[in-house]
C-alpha cells in the first residue's frame, strides 16, 4: 500500500480502468485533481475543451467509435450542470461514459456554498448510476464500480460527484476491480425454451423482416447478425444508430426504418408476417402510429434490457440477453431457407423511391447545391470507409440516408435526444477513439454555432476532423415542418449567419466555401488530402427538403415522397 491523496487515487484508478484520454475543463472544486493530473501527462492524455458540454459529447464520440468507456472531468456548479445535456444524450442512446464532477467539501454541503449544486439529484434521472464520493477511502471502489456499470449490460452514463475534501485527504491506496454487484445482472442468461420458440417462429415464417438496432454493435454481434439473416434469408432494415451494424451494400440490407427512412422497409413493416427486432427500442420515429404498427405480424424482440419489452409495442416473444449470444443460439436452431419472392418484393418500392426522390437528391442537373449530393460525393470519395458524425437536423437526416457504411462503429449521431451542437465535439472525440480512420462531420448552420467554441479545441489538438457545413441560412428541419405542417409560416427559423470561413481561419483551420456544383469534387479532394482539420462550407438550396417523410402521428407506411 502507498499513502497518497484522494486526487492521486482517482487518477490511478482511471489508469487502472484503461483510460487513456480524458476530456475536461478545470475549476475550483476539481483543482486538487487537476494539480495531480500535472504528473500524469504521459499516461492520461487530457484534452482541454472549451465548454463542459463539449467534454461530454467528445467522450461520447470517443466511446461510440472505440467501444471503450469515454471519460470527462469538470468542476462543480455550472461546470457540472453544463454536462447534463450530454449525460441525458448518452443515457437515451446507451453510450458508456463516466463523468467526474468536482464538488464542494462535505462540511459545506447544503449551505449554498459557492458553485454548489446537488449533482446527484440533478443527474440521477438521466444516468445509469450517480454517486457522491465523500471519503478518500471510497475512491478506488467507486471508480471501478462506475466503469463496470457504464460498460456492462445496456451501456450508459455514470456520474461521480467528487467532494473536495475527498480529493485532498490522504488514503492508503489499493487498486480495486469491481466485476459483481448484488441485484445487478447485466448479462442475463437466455432461456433455451425461448430460443427454440424463436427458431420455430422463424422457420414457420413466410415473410420475415428484421430490424437492426444499435444493440447489435453494442453487443459486438455484427457477425452473428449476418449469420442469422443469411441462413434464414431475412431482409433487414436499420435504425439510424444501427446504420453501420450491417454493411450498406449487403444484399439483405433494405435500407433505413422510420420517419425519414426508406419507403420499402416502412411499407413492408406492415406486410410482414414476422417482425424481429434486435437491440432497438421501438422509438416513435421508427413506429409512427402505434395503433397501426405491424398489427398483422408476430413480433420477436431481442434485447439486453428487460424494461424495453412491451414498453411501446406489445410483442409475442421477448428474448432477454446479449444479442451476441442469443442470435448465435437461434441461428443454430433454425433451418436454412429462401424467401426469394418476399425479398424481391422490396424492389418496386426501391425503384419508386429512387425515381421520385433519390435520383433528384443525388444527381441534380441544375440549380443550387443539394445536401444529398454533397453527402453522396463525400461518401464515395472516402470509399464508404469513413466514420460519419452528424449534428441534428436536415444535415443529420440527409447524411444518414446517403452516407454508406462498410465497417462497424462508423456512425456517431444524437438519436433519442436530438441534441443540436452534438456534431463538432463528438467528431473531436471520434478522432481520438479511432485515430487511424477518417472522420467526416456534417453540420447545419444552426448546430455549428451551438458548439462553435470547440473549434478552439480542434485547433489546439490539430484533430483531423473534416467538417462539412451545409449552410442553407435556416434552421432547416424546423423550417421544413413549418412549410409542410404550419402553412409556410417560417417563425424564427431564418438565420443571419456570420462568415464561417473567416471564423475557421481565425482558429487556424483551413476552410473553403463553394457555391457552384462544378467546384464540389475539387473541394472534397482538397479537404480529404489536407492534414489535420478542415471546414468545407457548402451553400445549399434554402428550401431543400428531406423526403420521404412519414408525417408525425401517421401510419408508418403512409410516407410522403414529395
Coordinates of C-alpha atoms in Angstrom, one line a residue:
X1 CA 0.0 0.0 0.0
X2 CA 1.0 3.6 -0.7
X3 CA -0.4 6.6 1.1
X4 CA -1.4 9.2 -1.4
X5 CA -4.0 11.9 -1.9
X6 CA -7.5 11.2 -3.0
X7 CA -6.9 13.1 -6.2
X8 CA -4.0 10.9 -7.0
X9 CA -6.0 7.8 -6.1
X10 CA -8.7 8.8 -8.6
X11 CA -6.2 9.3 -11.4
X12 CA -4.5 5.9 -10.7
X13 CA -8.0 4.3 -10.6
X14 CA -8.7 5.8 -14.0
X15 CA -5.5 4.3 -15.3
X16 CA -6.4 1.0 -13.7
X17 CA -9.6 1.0 -15.8
X18 CA -7.6 1.6 -19.0
X19 CA -8.5 5.2 -19.5
X20 CA -6.0 6.9 -21.9
X21 CA -7.9 10.0 -23.0
X22 CA -9.7 12.4 -20.7
X23 CA -11.9 15.3 -21.9
X24 CA -12.3 18.1 -19.4
X25 CA -12.3 21.7 -18.1
X26 CA -10.8 22.7 -14.7
X27 CA -12.3 24.8 -11.9
X28 CA -12.1 25.4 -8.2
X29 CA -13.7 22.3 -6.8
X30 CA -11.8 19.9 -9.0
X31 CA -8.5 21.8 -8.8
X32 CA -6.7 19.3 -6.5
X33 CA -7.3 16.6 -9.0
X34 CA -6.1 18.8 -11.9
X35 CA -3.0 19.5 -9.8
X36 CA -2.3 15.8 -9.5
X37 CA -3.1 15.4 -13.2
X38 CA 0.0 17.5 -14.0
X39 CA 2.2 14.5 -13.1
X40 CA 0.1 12.1 -15.3
X41 CA 0.7 13.7 -18.7
X42 CA 2.4 10.7 -20.1
X43 CA -0.4 8.3 -19.2
X44 CA -3.6 10.3 -19.3
X45 CA -4.0 12.5 -22.4
X46 CA -6.1 15.3 -21.1
X47 CA -8.0 17.3 -23.8
X48 CA -8.9 20.8 -22.7
X49 CA -12.3 21.5 -24.3
X50 CA -13.8 25.0 -24.4
X51 CA -17.2 24.1 -22.7
X52 CA -18.2 21.3 -20.4
X53 CA -21.0 20.2 -22.7
X54 CA -18.3 19.7 -25.3
X55 CA -16.3 17.4 -22.9
X56 CA -19.3 15.0 -22.6
X57 CA -20.1 14.9 -26.3
X58 CA -16.4 14.3 -27.1
X59 CA -16.4 11.4 -24.6
X60 CA -19.5 10.1 -26.4
X61 CA -17.8 10.3 -29.8
X62 CA -14.8 8.5 -28.4
X63 CA -16.9 5.8 -26.8
X64 CA -19.0 5.2 -29.8
X65 CA -16.2 4.5 -32.3
X66 CA -13.7 2.8 -29.9
X67 CA -16.1 0.5 -27.9
X68 CA -14.4 1.8 -24.7
X69 CA -15.8 3.9 -21.9
X70 CA -15.4 7.7 -22.6
X71 CA -14.4 9.9 -19.7
X72 CA -15.0 13.6 -18.9
X73 CA -13.9 15.7 -15.9
X74 CA -15.3 19.1 -14.9
X75 CA -15.7 21.3 -11.8
X76 CA -18.8 21.8 -9.6
X77 CA -21.8 24.0 -10.0
X78 CA -22.2 25.3 -13.6
X79 CA -19.4 23.0 -14.7
X80 CA -21.5 20.1 -13.6
X81 CA -24.8 21.4 -14.9
X82 CA -23.3 22.1 -18.3
X83 CA -22.7 18.3 -18.6
X84 CA -26.4 17.4 -18.1
X85 CA -27.4 17.6 -21.8
X86 CA -24.6 15.2 -22.8
X87 CA -25.3 12.8 -19.9
X88 CA -29.0 12.7 -21.0
X89 CA -28.0 12.2 -24.6
X90 CA -25.7 9.3 -23.6
X91 CA -28.5 7.8 -21.4
X92 CA -31.1 7.5 -24.1
X93 CA -28.5 6.4 -26.8
X94 CA -26.9 3.8 -24.4
X95 CA -23.4 5.4 -24.7
X96 CA -20.9 4.3 -22.0
X97 CA -19.3 7.3 -20.3
X98 CA -18.1 8.3 -16.9
X99 CA -18.4 12.0 -15.9
X100 CA -16.4 13.1 -12.9
X101 CA -17.7 16.4 -11.3
X102 CA -15.9 18.3 -8.6
X103 CA -18.0 19.2 -5.5
X104 CA -17.5 21.4 -2.5
X105 CA -16.3 19.7 0.7
X106 CA -18.8 17.8 2.7
X107 CA -18.7 20.4 5.5
X108 CA -20.1 22.9 3.0
X109 CA -22.9 20.7 1.5
X110 CA -26.3 22.2 2.0
X111 CA -25.1 25.7 2.7
X112 CA -25.5 27.1 -0.8
X113 CA -21.7 27.4 -0.9
X114 CA -20.0 28.9 -4.0
X115 CA -20.7 26.7 -7.0
X116 CA -22.6 24.1 -5.0
X117 CA -25.2 22.1 -6.9
X118 CA -26.9 18.8 -5.9
X119 CA -25.2 16.9 -8.8
X120 CA -26.6 13.5 -7.8
X121 CA -30.1 14.9 -7.5
X122 CA -29.8 16.6 -10.9
X123 CA -28.2 13.7 -12.8
X124 CA -29.8 10.6 -11.2
X125 CA -32.8 10.7 -13.6
X126 CA -30.6 10.8 -16.7
X127 CA -27.8 8.5 -15.7
X128 CA -27.3 4.8 -15.1
X129 CA -25.7 5.5 -11.7
X130 CA -24.9 8.7 -9.9
X131 CA -22.8 8.6 -6.7
X132 CA -21.2 11.2 -4.5
X133 CA -17.6 10.3 -3.3
X134 CA -17.4 11.8 0.2
X135 CA -14.3 9.9 1.5
X136 CA -10.9 9.2 0.0
X137 CA -11.3 5.6 1.2
X138 CA -14.2 5.1 -1.3
X139 CA -12.4 6.3 -4.4
X140 CA -10.9 3.1 -5.8
X141 CA -14.2 1.2 -5.2
X142 CA -16.4 4.0 -6.7
X143 CA -14.3 4.4 -9.8
X144 CA -14.2 0.7 -10.6
X145 CA -17.9 0.3 -9.9
X146 CA -18.6 3.3 -12.1
X147 CA -16.8 1.9 -15.1
X148 CA -18.3 -1.6 -14.6
X149 CA -21.8 -0.2 -14.6
X150 CA -21.1 2.1 -17.6
X151 CA -19.8 -0.6 -19.8
X152 CA -21.8 -3.7 -18.8
X153 CA -25.2 -4.8 -19.8
X154 CA -27.0 -2.0 -21.6
X155 CA -24.3 0.7 -21.5
X156 CA -24.9 4.2 -20.3
X157 CA -23.5 7.2 -18.4
X158 CA -22.3 7.2 -14.8
X159 CA -21.7 10.3 -12.8
X160 CA -19.2 10.6 -9.9
X161 CA -19.6 13.7 -7.7
X162 CA -16.2 14.1 -6.1
X163 CA -16.1 16.1 -2.9
X164 CA -13.1 18.4 -2.5
X165 CA -12.2 17.0 0.9
X166 CA -12.0 13.5 -0.6
X167 CA -9.6 14.9 -3.2
X168 CA -7.2 16.4 -0.6
X169 CA -7.4 13.7 2.1
X170 CA -4.7 11.0 2.4
X171 CA -5.5 7.4 1.8
X172 CA -3.8 4.0 1.7
X173 CA -4.4 3.3 -2.0
X174 CA -5.3 -0.3 -3.0
X175 CA -6.5 -0.8 -6.7
X176 CA -9.9 -2.4 -6.9
X177 CA -11.7 -4.3 -9.6
X178 CA -15.5 -4.4 -9.3
X179 CA -17.0 -7.1 -11.5
X180 CA -20.1 -8.1 -9.5
X181 CA -22.9 -6.1 -7.9
X182 CA -25.6 -7.8 -6.0
X183 CA -29.1 -7.4 -7.6
X184 CA -27.5 -6.2 -10.8
X185 CA -27.5 -8.8 -13.6
X186 CA -26.0 -7.1 -16.7
X187 CA -25.8 -10.3 -18.8
X188 CA -28.9 -12.4 -18.1
X189 CA -28.7 -15.9 -19.5
X190 CA -31.3 -16.5 -22.3
X191 CA -33.8 -19.3 -21.7
X192 CA -33.4 -22.3 -24.0
X193 CA -37.2 -22.6 -24.4
X194 CA -37.4 -19.1 -25.8
X195 CA -34.5 -19.7 -28.2
X196 CA -36.3 -22.8 -29.5
X197 CA -39.6 -21.0 -29.8
X198 CA -37.9 -18.1 -31.7
X199 CA -36.3 -20.6 -34.1
X200 CA -39.7 -22.2 -34.8
X201 CA -41.3 -18.9 -35.4
X202 CA -38.6 -18.0 -37.9
X203 CA -38.8 -21.4 -39.6
X204 CA -42.6 -21.0 -39.9
X205 CA -42.5 -17.5 -41.3
X206 CA -43.0 -16.8 -45.0
X207 CA -42.4 -13.1 -44.8
X208 CA -39.9 -12.4 -42.0
X209 CA -38.4 -8.9 -41.6
X210 CA -35.6 -8.0 -39.2
X211 CA -35.0 -4.6 -37.6
X212 CA -31.3 -3.8 -36.8
X213 CA -30.7 -1.5 -33.8
X214 CA -27.6 -0.2 -32.2
X215 CA -27.6 -3.0 -29.7
X216 CA -26.1 -5.2 -32.4
X217 CA -23.0 -3.1 -32.4
X218 CA -23.0 -2.6 -28.6
X219 CA -23.1 -6.4 -28.2
X220 CA -20.3 -6.8 -30.8
X221 CA -22.8 -9.1 -32.7
X222 CA -22.4 -7.9 -36.3
X223 CA -21.2 -11.3 -37.5
X224 CA -23.8 -13.2 -35.5
X225 CA -26.5 -10.9 -37.2
X226 CA -25.2 -11.7 -40.6
X227 CA -25.1 -15.5 -39.9
X228 CA -28.7 -15.4 -38.9
X229 CA -30.1 -13.4 -41.8
X230 CA -28.0 -15.2 -44.4
X231 CA -29.0 -18.7 -43.2
X232 CA -32.8 -17.8 -43.0
X233 CA -32.7 -15.3 -45.9
X234 CA -34.3 -12.5 -43.9
X235 CA -34.3 -8.9 -45.3
X236 CA -33.3 -6.2 -42.8
X237 CA -33.6 -2.5 -42.2
X238 CA -31.7 -0.4 -39.7
X239 CA -32.3 2.4 -37.2
X240 CA -30.2 5.5 -37.5
X241 CA -28.0 4.4 -34.6
X242 CA -27.7 0.9 -36.1
X243 CA -26.7 2.0 -39.6
X244 CA -23.2 0.6 -39.5
X245 CA -24.1 -2.7 -37.9
X246 CA -24.7 -4.1 -41.4
X247 CA -22.8 -3.1 -44.5
X248 CA -24.8 -0.7 -46.7
X249 CA -24.2 -3.0 -49.7
X250 CA -25.3 -6.2 -48.1
X251 CA -27.9 -7.8 -50.4
X252 CA -30.3 -8.3 -47.5
X253 CA -30.0 -4.7 -46.3
X254 CA -33.1 -3.0 -47.5
X255 CA -32.5 0.5 -46.0
X256 CA -33.5 2.6 -43.1
X257 CA -36.5 2.5 -40.8
X258 CA -38.8 5.3 -39.7
X259 CA -39.9 8.8 -40.3
X260 CA -37.1 9.7 -42.8
X261 CA -36.2 6.1 -43.7
X262 CA -36.8 4.3 -46.9
X263 CA -40.1 3.5 -48.5
X264 CA -39.7 -0.2 -48.8
X265 CA -38.9 -1.0 -45.1
X266 CA -41.7 1.1 -43.8
X267 CA -44.3 -0.4 -46.2
X268 CA -43.0 -4.0 -45.6
X269 CA -43.2 -3.5 -41.8
X270 CA -47.0 -3.6 -42.2
X271 CA -46.9 -6.5 -44.7
X272 CA -44.5 -9.0 -43.0
X273 CA -45.8 -11.9 -41.0
X274 CA -42.9 -12.0 -38.5
X275 CA -41.1 -8.9 -37.3
X276 CA -37.8 -9.5 -35.5
X277 CA -36.4 -6.5 -33.5
X278 CA -32.8 -6.8 -32.4
X279 CA -31.3 -4.2 -29.9
X280 CA -33.7 -1.4 -30.6
X281 CA -36.4 0.2 -28.6
X282 CA -39.3 0.9 -31.0
X283 CA -38.9 4.6 -30.8
X284 CA -41.8 6.7 -32.0
X285 CA -39.7 7.9 -35.0
X286 CA -39.5 4.3 -36.1
X287 CA -43.0 3.1 -35.4
X288 CA -45.2 6.0 -36.4
X289 CA -48.8 5.5 -35.2
X290 CA -48.6 2.6 -32.7
X291 CA -52.2 1.6 -33.2
X292 CA -51.5 0.5 -36.8
X293 CA -47.9 -0.6 -36.4
X294 CA -47.2 -4.2 -37.7
X295 CA -50.6 -5.4 -36.4
X296 CA -50.6 -8.3 -38.9
X297 CA -47.2 -9.7 -37.7
X298 CA -46.0 -11.8 -34.9
X299 CA -43.1 -9.9 -33.1
X300 CA -39.9 -11.2 -31.5
X301 CA -37.8 -8.7 -29.5
X302 CA -34.2 -9.4 -28.7
X303 CA -32.8 -7.1 -26.0
X304 CA -30.5 -7.0 -23.0
X305 CA -32.7 -4.5 -21.1
X306 CA -36.0 -6.1 -19.9
X307 CA -37.5 -2.6 -19.4
X308 CA -37.8 -2.3 -23.2
X309 CA -40.0 -5.3 -23.6
X310 CA -43.7 -4.3 -24.3
X311 CA -42.9 -0.7 -23.4
X312 CA -44.1 0.7 -26.7
X313 CA -45.0 -2.3 -28.8
X314 CA -46.6 -5.5 -27.5
X315 CA -44.6 -8.5 -28.7
X316 CA -45.2 -12.2 -28.9
X317 CA -41.8 -13.3 -27.7
X318 CA -39.1 -11.5 -25.7
X319 CA -35.6 -12.9 -25.7
X320 CA -33.5 -11.4 -22.9
X321 CA -29.8 -11.5 -23.2
X322 CA -26.7 -10.2 -25.0
X323 CA -27.6 -10.5 -28.7
X324 CA -24.1 -11.9 -29.5
X325 CA -25.2 -14.9 -27.5
X326 CA -28.9 -15.0 -28.3
X327 CA -28.6 -14.5 -32.1
X328 CA -26.0 -17.3 -32.3
X329 CA -28.2 -19.6 -30.3
X330 CA -31.2 -19.0 -32.5
X331 CA -29.1 -19.4 -35.7
X332 CA -28.0 -22.9 -34.5
X333 CA -31.6 -24.0 -34.2
X334 CA -33.1 -22.6 -37.5
X335 CA -33.2 -24.3 -40.8
X336 CA -31.8 -22.8 -44.0
X337 CA -34.4 -21.1 -46.0
X338 CA -35.1 -19.0 -49.1
X339 CA -37.6 -16.2 -49.2
X340 CA -36.9 -15.0 -52.8
X341 CA -40.4 -13.7 -53.6
X342 CA -40.6 -11.8 -50.3
X343 CA -37.1 -10.4 -50.6
X344 CA -37.7 -9.3 -54.2
X345 CA -40.9 -7.6 -53.1
X346 CA -38.8 -4.7 -51.8
X347 CA -37.6 -3.9 -55.4
X348 CA -40.7 -2.0 -56.7
X349 CA -40.6 0.3 -53.6
X350 CA -36.9 0.9 -54.1
X351 CA -37.4 1.8 -57.7
X352 CA -40.3 4.1 -56.9
X353 CA -38.2 5.9 -54.2
X354 CA -35.2 6.1 -56.5
X355 CA -37.1 7.7 -59.3
X356 CA -39.1 10.1 -57.3
X357 CA -36.6 11.0 -54.5
X358 CA -33.1 9.6 -54.6
X359 CA -32.2 10.4 -58.2
X360 CA -33.2 14.0 -57.8
X361 CA -31.4 14.4 -54.4
X362 CA -28.1 12.9 -55.6
X363 CA -27.9 13.8 -59.2
X364 CA -29.4 17.2 -59.9
X365 CA -28.9 18.6 -63.3
X366 CA -29.1 22.3 -62.4
X367 CA -29.8 24.8 -59.6
X368 CA -28.2 25.2 -56.2
X369 CA -26.2 22.5 -54.4
X370 CA -28.3 19.9 -52.5
X371 CA -27.4 18.3 -49.2
X372 CA -27.9 14.8 -50.6
X373 CA -25.4 15.2 -53.5
X374 CA -22.7 16.6 -51.1
X375 CA -23.1 13.7 -48.7
X376 CA -23.1 11.1 -51.5
X377 CA -19.9 12.6 -53.1
X378 CA -18.0 12.6 -49.9
X379 CA -19.1 9.1 -49.0
X380 CA -17.9 7.9 -52.5
X381 CA -14.6 9.9 -52.1
X382 CA -13.8 8.1 -48.8
X383 CA -14.7 4.7 -50.4
X384 CA -17.5 4.4 -47.9
X385 CA -14.9 3.6 -45.2
X386 CA -15.1 6.8 -43.1
X387 CA -16.7 7.5 -39.8
X388 CA -19.9 9.6 -40.1
X389 CA -20.6 12.1 -37.4
X390 CA -23.6 14.3 -37.7
X391 CA -25.2 17.2 -35.8
X392 CA -29.0 17.2 -35.6
X393 CA -31.5 18.4 -38.3
X394 CA -31.7 18.1 -42.0
X395 CA -27.9 17.6 -42.2
X396 CA -28.4 14.5 -40.0
X397 CA -31.2 13.1 -42.0
X398 CA -29.6 13.6 -45.4
X399 CA -26.2 12.3 -44.1
X400 CA -27.8 9.2 -42.5
X401 CA -29.8 8.5 -45.7
X402 CA -27.0 8.9 -48.2
X403 CA -23.7 8.1 -46.4
X404 CA -22.7 4.5 -46.9
X405 CA -21.0 2.1 -44.5
X406 CA -18.6 -0.8 -44.9
X407 CA -17.3 -1.1 -41.3
X408 CA -18.9 -1.4 -37.8
X409 CA -18.8 1.5 -35.4
X410 CA -18.9 4.1 -38.1
X411 CA -22.0 6.2 -37.1
X412 CA -22.0 8.8 -34.4
X413 CA -25.2 10.8 -34.2
X414 CA -27.6 12.0 -31.5
X415 CA -30.6 9.7 -31.8
X416 CA -33.1 9.8 -28.9
X417 CA -32.4 13.3 -27.5
X418 CA -31.7 15.0 -30.9
X419 CA -29.0 17.4 -29.5
X420 CA -28.1 20.3 -31.7
X421 CA -24.4 21.1 -31.1
X422 CA -23.5 17.4 -30.8
X423 CA -21.6 17.2 -34.0
X424 CA -18.3 19.2 -33.6
X425 CA -17.3 17.9 -30.1
X426 CA -18.5 14.3 -30.9
X427 CA -16.3 14.4 -34.0
X428 CA -13.4 15.7 -32.0
X429 CA -13.8 12.7 -29.6
X430 CA -14.1 10.3 -32.5
X431 CA -10.7 11.3 -33.8
X432 CA -9.2 10.1 -30.5
X433 CA -11.2 7.0 -30.4
X434 CA -10.3 5.9 -33.9
X435 CA -7.1 7.8 -34.9
X436 CA -6.5 5.7 -37.9
X437 CA -9.8 6.5 -39.6
X438 CA -11.2 9.5 -41.5
X439 CA -13.9 11.3 -39.5
X440 CA -16.4 13.3 -41.6
X441 CA -18.8 15.6 -39.6
X442 CA -21.9 17.0 -41.3
X443 CA -23.5 20.0 -39.6
X444 CA -26.1 22.7 -40.3
X445 CA -25.5 26.4 -39.8
X446 CA -27.7 26.3 -36.6
X447 CA -25.9 23.4 -34.9
X448 CA -22.5 24.6 -35.9
X449 CA -22.9 27.8 -33.9
X450 CA -24.1 25.9 -30.8
X451 CA -20.7 24.5 -30.0
X452 CA -18.6 26.5 -32.4
X453 CA -16.2 27.2 -29.5
X454 CA -14.8 23.7 -29.8
X455 CA -13.0 24.8 -33.0
X456 CA -10.5 26.1 -30.4
X457 CA -10.0 22.5 -29.1
X458 CA -9.7 21.2 -32.6
X459 CA -7.2 23.9 -33.4
X460 CA -5.1 23.1 -30.3
X461 CA -5.2 19.4 -30.9
X462 CA -5.0 19.6 -34.7
X463 CA -7.7 16.9 -34.6
X464 CA -8.2 15.8 -38.2
X465 CA -12.0 16.4 -38.3
X466 CA -13.3 17.0 -41.8
X467 CA -16.2 19.4 -41.1
X468 CA -18.8 19.8 -43.8
X469 CA -21.1 22.8 -43.1
X470 CA -24.3 22.5 -45.1
X471 CA -25.5 26.1 -44.9
X472 CA -29.0 27.0 -46.1
X473 CA -29.4 30.0 -43.8
X474 CA -32.3 28.3 -42.0
X475 CA -32.9 26.1 -39.0
X476 CA -33.7 23.7 -41.8
X477 CA -35.6 20.8 -40.2
X478 CA -37.9 23.1 -38.3
X479 CA -38.4 25.2 -41.4
X480 CA -39.4 22.1 -43.4
X481 CA -42.0 21.2 -40.8
X482 CA -43.2 24.8 -40.9
X483 CA -43.5 24.6 -44.6
X484 CA -45.4 21.2 -44.6
X485 CA -47.5 21.4 -41.4
X486 CA -47.7 25.1 -40.4
X487 CA -48.7 26.7 -43.7
X488 CA -45.3 28.1 -44.6
X489 CA -45.2 30.3 -41.5
X490 CA -41.4 30.5 -41.0
X491 CA -41.5 31.6 -37.4
X492 CA -37.9 32.4 -36.3
X493 CA -36.2 29.9 -38.5
X494 CA -34.3 32.1 -41.0
X495 CA -30.7 32.6 -39.8
X496 CA -28.5 35.6 -40.2
X497 CA -25.1 33.9 -40.3
X498 CA -21.5 35.0 -39.8
X499 CA -18.6 34.4 -42.2
X500 CA -17.9 30.8 -41.2
X501 CA -14.9 30.6 -43.5
X502 CA -13.4 33.6 -41.8
X503 CA -14.1 32.2 -38.3
X504 CA -12.4 28.9 -39.2
X505 CA -9.4 30.7 -40.5
X506 CA -9.3 32.7 -37.3
X507 CA -8.8 29.4 -35.5
X508 CA -6.1 28.5 -37.9
X509 CA -8.3 25.8 -39.6
X510 CA -8.1 25.6 -43.4
X511 CA -11.5 26.4 -44.9
X512 CA -13.2 26.8 -48.3
X513 CA -16.7 27.9 -49.4
X514 CA -18.3 26.5 -52.5
X515 CA -21.4 27.7 -54.2
X516 CA -21.2 26.1 -57.6
X517 CA -21.6 22.4 -58.3
X518 CA -18.6 22.4 -60.6
X519 CA -16.3 23.1 -57.7
X520 CA -17.6 20.3 -55.4
X521 CA -15.3 17.4 -56.5
X522 CA -12.1 19.5 -56.3
X523 CA -13.1 20.9 -52.9
X524 CA -13.8 17.4 -51.5
X525 CA -10.4 16.2 -52.6
X526 CA -8.7 19.3 -51.1
X527 CA -10.5 18.6 -47.8
X528 CA -9.6 15.0 -47.7
X529 CA -5.9 15.5 -48.7
X530 CA -5.3 18.2 -46.1
X531 CA -3.6 17.1 -43.0
X532 CA -5.5 18.0 -39.8
X533 CA -8.9 19.7 -39.6
X534 CA -10.7 21.3 -42.4
X535 CA -14.0 23.2 -42.8
X536 CA -15.9 22.9 -46.1
X537 CA -18.8 25.2 -46.3
X538 CA -21.4 24.4 -49.0
X539 CA -24.1 26.9 -49.9
X540 CA -27.2 24.8 -50.1
X541 CA -30.6 25.4 -51.7
X542 CA -32.5 27.2 -48.9
X543 CA -35.7 25.1 -49.2
X544 CA -34.1 21.7 -49.7
X545 CA -36.4 19.2 -48.1
X546 CA -35.8 15.7 -46.8
X547 CA -38.0 13.0 -48.3
X548 CA -39.6 10.6 -47.9
X549 CA -41.3 11.5 -44.6
X550 CA -43.9 9.9 -42.5
X551 CA -46.0 12.8 -41.1
X552 CA -46.0 12.9 -37.3
X553 CA -48.7 10.6 -35.9
X554 CA -49.3 8.9 -39.2
X555 CA -49.1 5.2 -40.1
X556 CA -45.5 4.2 -40.7
X557 CA -46.2 3.1 -44.2
X558 CA -48.0 6.3 -45.2
X559 CA -44.9 8.1 -46.5
X560 CA -44.9 11.3 -48.5
X561 CA -42.4 11.3 -51.4
X562 CA -42.7 15.0 -52.1

